[in-house]
Amino acid sequence: MFLVKPQLILQPKHLLSKLLIGCMIMAGVNSCPRLMVVSDLDLTMVDHYDSENHSLLRFNALWEANYRHNSLLVFSTGRSPAIYKQLRKEKPLLSPDITVMSVGTEIAYGESMVPDNDWVEFLNQNWDRNMVIEETRKFPELIPQSETEQRPHKVSFYIEKDKAGEVIKALSESLEKNGLDFKIIYSGGIALDVLPHGAGKGQALAYLLKRLKTEGKVPDNTLACGDSGNDAELFSVPEVYGVMVSNAQEELLQWYAENAKNNPNIIHATERCAAGIIQAIGHFSLGPNTSPRDVPHFSECKPDNVNPGHEIVKFYLFYERWRCAEVEDTDPCMENLKVDYHPAGVFVHPSGVERSLHDCINAMRSCYGDKQGRKFQVWVDRVSPVQMSSDTWIVKFDKWELSGDERHCCITTVVLSSKGADASDGFTWRHMHQTWLEGWGGKDHSNWLF
Ligand code: GLC
Ligand code: MG
């Protein structure tokens, strides 16, 4: 599976299709993706009013436990690459398979964010950025946004709500007079973007779906998620389910009332942000919709979603709860846990030191509640299981830990084997190996725990 990328680079003719397929193979998606979630970030996936990131972490656990291995995650944001990357450092966002940035004007694939140059070429048609700048200068009400947000196919401003309607009308007229194919989008009651006519989040999604179709990889279902004006287009793409999160902006709700209120495939959730996305997955019956974070005791969590991804999510959730004293500290609890770890199993710490898995469990026992009342959050990203034989899996993932203000990440590899003939009886952990993710390493090597 790790061979996909180099091959891609050797075959420029089919580069983009291969990149798409590459994304899926890396995500473990060999057939059609079961679900493609296409989500806006600010105030949709990310709730800026929730400093604990509660609903985002709920979504993350649901995605990694149930969808990562057979589905596609697409972020579609108004942010430029620069401030998108900034957000990823600030919030516990998962790694998307595809990133659409700058209001559908930039598409990038995979973790290394390889740009889609075909899309760039397409947007160049009849787009004259200089002319847009010249014309917009005539409107003193338009306050230019920061330099980072001015992109090759996006010219962005701020404008107050009460002036927006009039200015949009007059600006459209003057751009039309100049023969430009453009599009003006107003979002969040404050931001105004001028884009090429063929750009926008909806057009970018339609383009991605078309590409997937060419490869015979159309997702079984697609769910678009948004909260503001630039997301409206996502909901107009044919055959797409849509969720406007409960906290959606006025301009999106108005668009819905005027254009889509009879479409049963679009809902206005009663839950905010990522919780609204989970709600929509349930509402449209798109697949499992119980986040492992909402399951207090995992003994209750059987057996339709037994897969290596779920096993990993479940363990780290227990680990977080254990250290926060949110589960009971009982002997049976630890003994039960030990049963899942092979007596000869070894854990290799990022420092290179090895310890038996049973020693690590014992060490964990003595750390019960050491993070109680403090900020301590653990989440996993990019969980990718590879089945090695009928009963063995190698699972690679990023394990993130936020403790107070410090955030670390370990690239982790685990070898699991099924207890019974298949995975329905659960897994035994046989081996674990961690290395620091570059730039996210820890200084404190006394932390021996997983
Ligand atoms: C994001 C972008 C901004 C854009 C807005 C609305 O906030 O940073 O440039 O205007 O989205 O699309
Ligand atoms: Mg938003």
PDB file of C-alpha atoms in Angstrom, residues 183-342:
ATOM      1  CA  LYS A 183     -18.986  34.334  -9.223  1.00  0.00           C
ATOM      2  CA  ILE A 184     -19.537  36.373  -6.049  1.00  0.00           C
ATOM      3  CA  ILE A 185     -20.156  34.537  -2.788  1.00  0.00           C
ATOM      4  CA  TYR A 186     -21.144  36.109   0.525  1.00  0.00           C
ATOM      5  CA  SER A 187     -20.486  34.129   3.712  1.00  0.00           C
ATOM      6  CA  GLY A 188     -20.749  34.455   7.458  1.00  0.00           C
ATOM      7  CA  GLY A 189     -22.482  37.818   7.111  1.00  0.00           C
ATOM      8  CA  ILE A 190     -19.083  39.413   6.531  1.00  0.00           C
ATOM      9  CA  ALA A 191     -16.863  37.799   3.847  1.00  0.00           C
ATOM     10  CA  LEU A 192     -17.166  38.424   0.123  1.00  0.00           C
ATOM     11  CA  ASP A 193     -15.244  36.287  -2.365  1.00  0.00           C
ATOM     12  CA  VAL A 194     -14.900  36.833  -6.094  1.00  0.00           C
ATOM     13  CA  LEU A 195     -14.068  33.583  -7.910  1.00  0.00           C
ATOM     14  CA  PRO A 196     -14.026  32.282 -11.496  1.00  0.00           C
ATOM     15  CA  HIS A 197     -17.509  31.235 -12.616  1.00  0.00           C
ATOM     16  CA  GLY A 198     -16.574  27.539 -12.674  1.00  0.00           C
ATOM     17  CA  ALA A 199     -15.117  27.605  -9.141  1.00  0.00           C
ATOM     18  CA  GLY A 200     -16.774  27.222  -5.744  1.00  0.00           C
ATOM     19  CA  LYS A 201     -17.247  24.382  -3.304  1.00  0.00           C
ATOM     20  CA  GLY A 202     -20.134  22.851  -5.282  1.00  0.00           C
ATOM     21  CA  GLN A 203     -18.261  22.862  -8.579  1.00  0.00           C
ATOM     22  CA  ALA A 204     -15.203  21.353  -6.931  1.00  0.00           C
ATOM     23  CA  LEU A 205     -17.326  18.564  -5.451  1.00  0.00           C
ATOM     24  CA  ALA A 206     -19.027  17.891  -8.802  1.00  0.00           C
ATOM     25  CA  TYR A 207     -15.568  17.699 -10.383  1.00  0.00           C
ATOM     26  CA  LEU A 208     -14.341  15.206  -7.769  1.00  0.00           C
ATOM     27  CA  LEU A 209     -17.443  13.046  -8.204  1.00  0.00           C
ATOM     28  CA  LYS A 210     -16.920  13.069 -11.949  1.00  0.00           C
ATOM     29  CA  ARG A 211     -13.325  11.979 -11.507  1.00  0.00           C
ATOM     30  CA  LEU A 212     -14.373   9.183  -9.182  1.00  0.00           C
ATOM     31  CA  LYS A 213     -17.021   8.108 -11.679  1.00  0.00           C
ATOM     32  CA  THR A 214     -14.450   7.856 -14.452  1.00  0.00           C
ATOM     33  CA  GLU A 215     -12.592   5.400 -12.230  1.00  0.00           C
ATOM     34  CA  GLY A 216     -15.733   3.439 -11.385  1.00  0.00           C
ATOM     35  CA  LYS A 217     -15.389   4.558  -7.756  1.00  0.00           C
ATOM     36  CA  VAL A 218     -18.499   6.619  -7.130  1.00  0.00           C
ATOM     37  CA  PRO A 219     -19.209   6.651  -3.383  1.00  0.00           C
ATOM     38  CA  ASP A 220     -22.330   4.756  -2.317  1.00  0.00           C
ATOM     39  CA  ASN A 221     -23.391   7.937  -0.521  1.00  0.00           C
ATOM     40  CA  THR A 222     -22.085  11.470  -0.244  1.00  0.00           C
ATOM     41  CA  LEU A 223     -22.895  13.795   2.651  1.00  0.00           C
ATOM     42  CA  ALA A 224     -22.205  17.514   2.350  1.00  0.00           C
ATOM     43  CA  CYS A 225     -21.939  19.491   5.590  1.00  0.00           C
ATOM     44  CA  GLY A 226     -21.894  23.244   6.006  1.00  0.00           C
ATOM     45  CA  ASP A 227     -22.948  26.330   7.915  1.00  0.00           C
ATOM     46  CA  SER A 228     -22.543  29.395   5.717  1.00  0.00           C
ATOM     47  CA  GLY A 229     -23.047  31.006   2.313  1.00  0.00           C
ATOM     48  CA  ASN A 230     -20.110  29.416   0.546  1.00  0.00           C
ATOM     49  CA  ASP A 231     -21.485  25.971   1.482  1.00  0.00           C
ATOM     50  CA  ALA A 232     -24.843  26.466  -0.285  1.00  0.00           C
ATOM     51  CA  GLU A 233     -23.414  25.170  -3.560  1.00  0.00           C
ATOM     52  CA  LEU A 234     -22.456  21.871  -1.913  1.00  0.00           C
ATOM     53  CA  PHE A 235     -26.138  21.187  -1.360  1.00  0.00           C
ATOM     54  CA  SER A 236     -27.000  21.762  -5.016  1.00  0.00           C
ATOM     55  CA  VAL A 237     -24.818  18.927  -6.294  1.00  0.00           C
ATOM     56  CA  PRO A 238     -27.113  16.152  -7.581  1.00  0.00           C
ATOM     57  CA  GLU A 239     -27.480  12.982  -5.537  1.00  0.00           C
ATOM     58  CA  VAL A 240     -25.795  14.403  -2.493  1.00  0.00           C
ATOM     59  CA  TYR A 241     -27.231  14.372   1.018  1.00  0.00           C
ATOM     60  CA  GLY A 242     -26.791  17.577   2.922  1.00  0.00           C
ATOM     61  CA  VAL A 243     -26.724  18.787   6.492  1.00  0.00           C
ATOM     62  CA  MET A 244     -26.856  22.395   7.543  1.00  0.00           C
ATOM     63  CA  VAL A 245     -25.651  22.298  11.129  1.00  0.00           C
ATOM     64  CA  SER A 246     -27.991  23.810  13.742  1.00  0.00           C
ATOM     65  CA  ASN A 247     -25.813  26.902  14.035  1.00  0.00           C
ATOM     66  CA  ALA A 248     -26.019  27.631  10.281  1.00  0.00           C
ATOM     67  CA  GLN A 249     -25.769  31.282   9.238  1.00  0.00           C
ATOM     68  CA  GLU A 250     -28.734  33.331   8.145  1.00  0.00           C
ATOM     69  CA  GLU A 251     -27.579  33.533   4.511  1.00  0.00           C
ATOM     70  CA  LEU A 252     -27.472  29.725   4.189  1.00  0.00           C
ATOM     71  CA  LEU A 253     -30.887  29.270   5.792  1.00  0.00           C
ATOM     72  CA  GLN A 254     -32.265  31.911   3.449  1.00  0.00           C
ATOM     73  CA  TRP A 255     -30.758  30.114   0.461  1.00  0.00           C
ATOM     74  CA  TYR A 256     -32.365  26.898   1.699  1.00  0.00           C
ATOM     75  CA  ALA A 257     -35.785  28.543   2.133  1.00  0.00           C
ATOM     76  CA  GLU A 258     -35.632  29.930  -1.392  1.00  0.00           C
ATOM     77  CA  ASN A 259     -34.082  26.977  -3.205  1.00  0.00           C
ATOM     78  CA  ALA A 260     -34.191  23.671  -1.394  1.00  0.00           C
ATOM     79  CA  LYS A 261     -36.846  23.475   1.279  1.00  0.00           C
ATOM     80  CA  ASN A 262     -38.702  20.699  -0.527  1.00  0.00           C
ATOM     81  CA  ASN A 263     -35.599  18.567  -0.886  1.00  0.00           C
ATOM     82  CA  PRO A 264     -35.848  15.752   1.689  1.00  0.00           C
ATOM     83  CA  ASN A 265     -32.143  14.995   1.228  1.00  0.00           C
ATOM     84  CA  ILE A 266     -31.152  18.193   2.993  1.00  0.00           C
ATOM     85  CA  ILE A 267     -31.731  18.706   6.695  1.00  0.00           C
ATOM     86  CA  HIS A 268     -31.198  21.478   9.174  1.00  0.00           C
ATOM     87  CA  ALA A 269     -29.739  19.592  12.123  1.00  0.00           C
ATOM     88  CA  THR A 270     -30.772  20.304  15.683  1.00  0.00           C
ATOM     89  CA  GLU A 271     -27.184  19.731  16.818  1.00  0.00           C
ATOM     90  CA  ARG A 272     -24.247  22.087  16.433  1.00  0.00           C
ATOM     91  CA  CYS A 273     -21.226  21.522  14.208  1.00  0.00           C
ATOM     92  CA  ALA A 274     -19.738  17.983  14.142  1.00  0.00           C
ATOM     93  CA  ALA A 275     -22.590  16.714  16.312  1.00  0.00           C
ATOM     94  CA  GLY A 276     -24.912  17.787  13.494  1.00  0.00           C
ATOM     95  CA  ILE A 277     -22.848  15.740  11.037  1.00  0.00           C
ATOM     96  CA  ILE A 278     -23.191  12.643  13.229  1.00  0.00           C
ATOM     97  CA  GLN A 279     -26.906  13.367  13.505  1.00  0.00           C
ATOM     98  CA  ALA A 280     -27.208  13.488   9.699  1.00  0.00           C
ATOM     99  CA  ILE A 281     -25.364  10.169   9.272  1.00  0.00           C
ATOM    100  CA  GLY A 282     -28.064   8.665  11.471  1.00  0.00           C
ATOM    101  CA  HIS A 283     -30.951  10.563   9.891  1.00  0.00           C
ATOM    102  CA  PHE A 284     -30.090   9.419   6.364  1.00  0.00           C
ATOM    103  CA  SER A 285     -29.035   5.904   7.541  1.00  0.00           C
ATOM    104  CA  LEU A 286     -25.618   6.263   5.946  1.00  0.00           C
ATOM    105  CA  GLY A 287     -23.921   3.832   8.330  1.00  0.00           C
ATOM    106  CA  PRO A 288     -22.949   3.519  11.997  1.00  0.00           C
ATOM    107  CA  ASN A 289     -23.720   6.710  13.902  1.00  0.00           C
ATOM    108  CA  THR A 290     -22.767   5.903  17.474  1.00  0.00           C
ATOM    109  CA  SER A 291     -19.443   7.429  18.303  1.00  0.00           C
ATOM    110  CA  PRO A 292     -17.327   5.224  20.564  1.00  0.00           C
ATOM    111  CA  ARG A 293     -17.039   8.340  22.746  1.00  0.00           C
ATOM    112  CA  ASP A 294     -20.752   8.007  23.459  1.00  0.00           C
ATOM    113  CA  VAL A 295     -20.366   4.424  24.673  1.00  0.00           C
ATOM    114  CA  PRO A 296     -19.619   4.428  28.405  1.00  0.00           C
ATOM    115  CA  HIS A 297     -18.654   0.739  28.674  1.00  0.00           C
ATOM    116  CA  PHE A 298     -17.242  -1.154  25.749  1.00  0.00           C
ATOM    117  CA  SER A 299     -18.637  -4.470  26.867  1.00  0.00           C
ATOM    118  CA  GLU A 300     -21.904  -2.987  25.573  1.00  0.00           C
ATOM    119  CA  CYS A 301     -20.408  -2.407  22.199  1.00  0.00           C
ATOM    120  CA  LYS A 302     -20.808  -5.601  20.165  1.00  0.00           C
ATOM    121  CA  PRO A 303     -20.372  -7.091  17.502  1.00  0.00           C
ATOM    122  CA  ASP A 304     -21.413  -5.428  14.209  1.00  0.00           C
ATOM    123  CA  ASN A 305     -18.457  -3.091  14.257  1.00  0.00           C
ATOM    124  CA  VAL A 306     -15.620  -5.371  15.238  1.00  0.00           C
ATOM    125  CA  ASN A 307     -12.734  -4.290  13.082  1.00  0.00           C
ATOM    126  CA  PRO A 308      -9.121  -3.360  13.790  1.00  0.00           C
ATOM    127  CA  GLY A 309      -9.904   0.369  13.583  1.00  0.00           C
ATOM    128  CA  HIS A 310     -12.574   0.044  16.217  1.00  0.00           C
ATOM    129  CA  GLU A 311     -10.200  -1.907  18.448  1.00  0.00           C
ATOM    130  CA  ILE A 312      -7.602   0.874  18.298  1.00  0.00           C
ATOM    131  CA  VAL A 313     -10.134   3.661  18.952  1.00  0.00           C
ATOM    132  CA  LYS A 314     -11.639   1.707  21.829  1.00  0.00           C
ATOM    133  CA  PHE A 315      -8.271   1.136  23.497  1.00  0.00           C
ATOM    134  CA  TYR A 316      -7.160   4.775  23.380  1.00  0.00           C
ATOM    135  CA  LEU A 317     -10.500   5.948  24.641  1.00  0.00           C
ATOM    136  CA  PHE A 318     -10.133   3.608  27.590  1.00  0.00           C
ATOM    137  CA  TYR A 319      -6.593   4.899  28.091  1.00  0.00           C
ATOM    138  CA  GLU A 320      -7.851   8.515  28.181  1.00  0.00           C
ATOM    139  CA  ARG A 321     -10.671   7.635  30.561  1.00  0.00           C
ATOM    140  CA  TRP A 322      -8.361   5.598  32.771  1.00  0.00           C
ATOM    141  CA  ARG A 323      -5.909   8.410  33.219  1.00  0.00           C
ATOM    142  CA  CYS A 324      -8.738  10.899  33.804  1.00  0.00           C
ATOM    143  CA  ALA A 325     -10.356   8.474  36.290  1.00  0.00           C
ATOM    144  CA  GLU A 326     -13.494   8.420  34.204  1.00  0.00           C
ATOM    145  CA  VAL A 327     -13.721   4.640  34.412  1.00  0.00           C
ATOM    146  CA  GLU A 328     -13.648   2.670  37.602  1.00  0.00           C
ATOM    147  CA  ASP A 329     -10.336   1.386  38.869  1.00  0.00           C
ATOM    148  CA  THR A 330     -11.128  -2.217  39.552  1.00  0.00           C
ATOM    149  CA  ASP A 331      -9.000  -5.339  39.450  1.00  0.00           C
ATOM    150  CA  PRO A 332     -11.262  -7.170  36.983  1.00  0.00           C
ATOM    151  CA  CYS A 333     -11.076  -4.184  34.675  1.00  0.00           C
ATOM    152  CA  MET A 334      -7.297  -4.384  34.421  1.00  0.00           C
ATOM    153  CA  GLU A 335      -7.249  -8.159  34.353  1.00  0.00           C
ATOM    154  CA  ASN A 336      -9.727  -8.051  31.475  1.00  0.00           C
ATOM    155  CA  LEU A 337      -7.479  -5.669  29.645  1.00  0.00           C
ATOM    156  CA  LYS A 338      -4.425  -7.867  30.182  1.00  0.00           C
ATOM    157  CA  VAL A 339      -6.165 -10.806  28.606  1.00  0.00           C
ATOM    158  CA  ASP A 340      -6.119  -8.897  25.332  1.00  0.00           C
ATOM    159  CA  TYR A 341      -2.310  -8.539  25.405  1.00  0.00           C
ATOM    160  CA  HIS A 342      -0.095 -11.401  24.445  1.00  0.00           C
TER     161      HIS A 342
END
